Amino acid sequence: MLRLLSGSLVAVLALLALNALAYGAFYLADSAGGLREFGLDAAAGMGPGALHLVSMVGIGLLGFAGFAVLAIVRLLRGDRSGVGVALVLGAVYLALGGYFAFSRNAVDALIYGGFGVLVTVLAGVQRRAS
């Protein structure tokens, strides 16, 4: 049972890392394109500050990808600290999902909140079982 939980958590964390890596790299490499992702048009006169903030979001997402990989490595080595890292990452994604829900952005709320629920529940059950 514990092995199935750990494998499921690793799989969800791998998907989360892939998603965060893809969006983070995109926001960092193409800030104007990132503005369009947030529903803003860069041609409408967005200042350099807006582009800077999109790049910072990209760096944050790359950090989330890094923490997901850290949790995966720890879990595969049998280190219990991987569960703790996953719980923190899950809580952050739950907060992001809540923010997007209150902002009435249903797609992002489902993506980030879904990852948050899956990671938090799987990590919490695994922590309880071990």
Coordinates of C-alpha atoms in Angstrom, one line a residue:
M1 CA 0.0 0.0 0.0
L2 CA 2.8 2.4 1.0
R3 CA 4.6 1.6 -2.3
L4 CA 1.5 2.4 -4.3
L5 CA 1.0 5.7 -2.5
S6 CA 4.7 6.7 -3.0
G7 CA 4.5 5.8 -6.7
S8 CA 1.3 7.8 -7.1
L9 CA 2.8 10.8 -5.4
V10 CA 6.0 10.6 -7.5
A11 CA 3.9 10.5 -10.7
V12 CA 1.8 13.5 -9.6
L13 CA 4.9 15.4 -8.6
A14 CA 6.5 14.6 -12.0
L15 CA 3.5 16.0 -13.8
L16 CA 3.6 19.1 -11.6
A17 CA 7.3 19.6 -12.3
L18 CA 6.7 19.2 -16.0
N19 CA 3.9 21.8 -15.9
A20 CA 5.9 24.2 -13.8
L21 CA 9.0 23.8 -16.0
A22 CA 7.0 24.4 -19.2
Y23 CA 5.2 27.5 -18.0
G24 CA 8.2 28.9 -16.0
A25 CA 10.6 28.6 -19.0
F26 CA 7.9 30.2 -21.3
Y27 CA 7.3 33.1 -18.9
L28 CA 11.0 33.7 -18.5
A29 CA 11.9 33.4 -22.2
D30 CA 8.9 35.3 -23.6
S31 CA 7.5 37.8 -21.1
A32 CA 5.3 39.5 -23.6
G33 CA 3.7 36.1 -24.5
G34 CA 3.3 35.5 -20.8
L35 CA 1.3 38.7 -20.5
R36 CA -1.1 37.4 -23.1
E37 CA -1.4 34.2 -21.0
F38 CA -2.6 36.5 -18.2
G39 CA -5.1 38.1 -20.6
L40 CA -3.1 41.3 -21.2
D41 CA -1.9 42.6 -24.5
A42 CA 1.7 43.7 -24.6
A43 CA 1.0 45.9 -27.6
A44 CA -1.4 47.9 -25.5
G45 CA 1.5 49.7 -23.8
M46 CA 2.4 47.5 -20.9
G47 CA 5.5 48.9 -19.2
P48 CA 8.7 47.1 -18.5
G49 CA 7.5 46.5 -14.9
A50 CA 4.7 44.2 -16.1
L51 CA 7.2 42.2 -18.2
H52 CA 9.6 42.0 -15.2
L53 CA 6.8 40.6 -13.0
V54 CA 5.9 38.0 -15.6
S55 CA 9.6 37.0 -15.6
M56 CA 9.5 36.7 -11.8
V57 CA 6.5 34.4 -12.0
G58 CA 8.5 32.3 -14.4
I59 CA 11.4 32.1 -12.0
G60 CA 8.9 31.1 -9.2
L61 CA 7.5 28.3 -11.3
L62 CA 11.0 27.1 -12.1
G63 CA 11.5 27.0 -8.3
F64 CA 8.3 25.0 -7.8
A65 CA 9.6 22.5 -10.5
G66 CA 12.9 22.3 -8.5
F67 CA 11.1 21.5 -5.3
A68 CA 9.0 18.9 -7.0
V69 CA 12.2 17.2 -8.3
L70 CA 13.7 17.5 -4.8
A71 CA 10.6 15.7 -3.3
I72 CA 10.8 13.0 -6.0
V73 CA 14.5 12.3 -5.4
R74 CA 13.9 12.2 -1.6
L75 CA 10.9 9.9 -2.0
L76 CA 12.7 7.5 -4.3
R77 CA 15.6 7.3 -1.8
G78 CA 13.2 6.4 0.9
D79 CA 13.8 9.6 2.8
R80 CA 10.8 10.8 4.8
S81 CA 11.7 14.4 4.2
G82 CA 10.4 14.0 0.7
V83 CA 6.8 13.8 2.1
G84 CA 7.4 17.1 4.0
V85 CA 8.6 18.9 0.9
A86 CA 5.6 17.5 -1.1
L87 CA 3.2 18.7 1.7
V88 CA 4.6 22.3 1.5
L89 CA 4.5 22.3 -2.3
G90 CA 0.9 21.0 -2.1
A91 CA -0.1 23.7 0.3
V92 CA 1.4 26.4 -2.0
Y93 CA -0.5 25.0 -5.0
L94 CA -3.7 24.9 -2.9
A95 CA -3.2 28.6 -2.1
L96 CA -2.6 29.3 -5.8
G97 CA -5.8 27.4 -6.7
G98 CA -7.8 29.3 -4.1
Y99 CA -6.4 32.6 -5.5
F100 CA -7.4 31.7 -9.0
A101 CA -10.9 30.5 -7.8
F102 CA -11.5 33.9 -6.1
S103 CA -10.2 35.6 -9.3
R104 CA -12.8 33.7 -11.3
N105 CA -10.2 32.0 -13.4
A106 CA -11.7 28.5 -13.4
V107 CA -9.1 26.8 -15.7
D108 CA -6.1 27.9 -13.6
A109 CA -8.0 27.2 -10.4
L110 CA -8.6 23.6 -11.5
I111 CA -5.0 23.1 -12.6
Y112 CA -3.3 24.6 -9.6
G113 CA -5.9 23.5 -7.1
G114 CA -6.1 20.0 -8.6
F115 CA -2.3 19.6 -8.2
G116 CA -2.5 21.0 -4.7
V117 CA -5.3 18.6 -3.7
L118 CA -3.6 15.6 -5.2
V119 CA -0.2 16.3 -3.8
T120 CA -1.5 17.2 -0.3
V121 CA -3.8 14.3 0.0
L122 CA -1.3 11.7 -1.3
A123 CA 1.5 13.1 0.8
G124 CA -0.7 13.4 3.9
V125 CA -1.9 9.8 3.5
Q126 CA 1.6 8.6 3.0
R127 CA 2.8 10.4 6.0
R128 CA 0.0 9.0 8.1
A129 CA 0.6 5.4 6.8
S130 CA 4.3 5.5 7.5

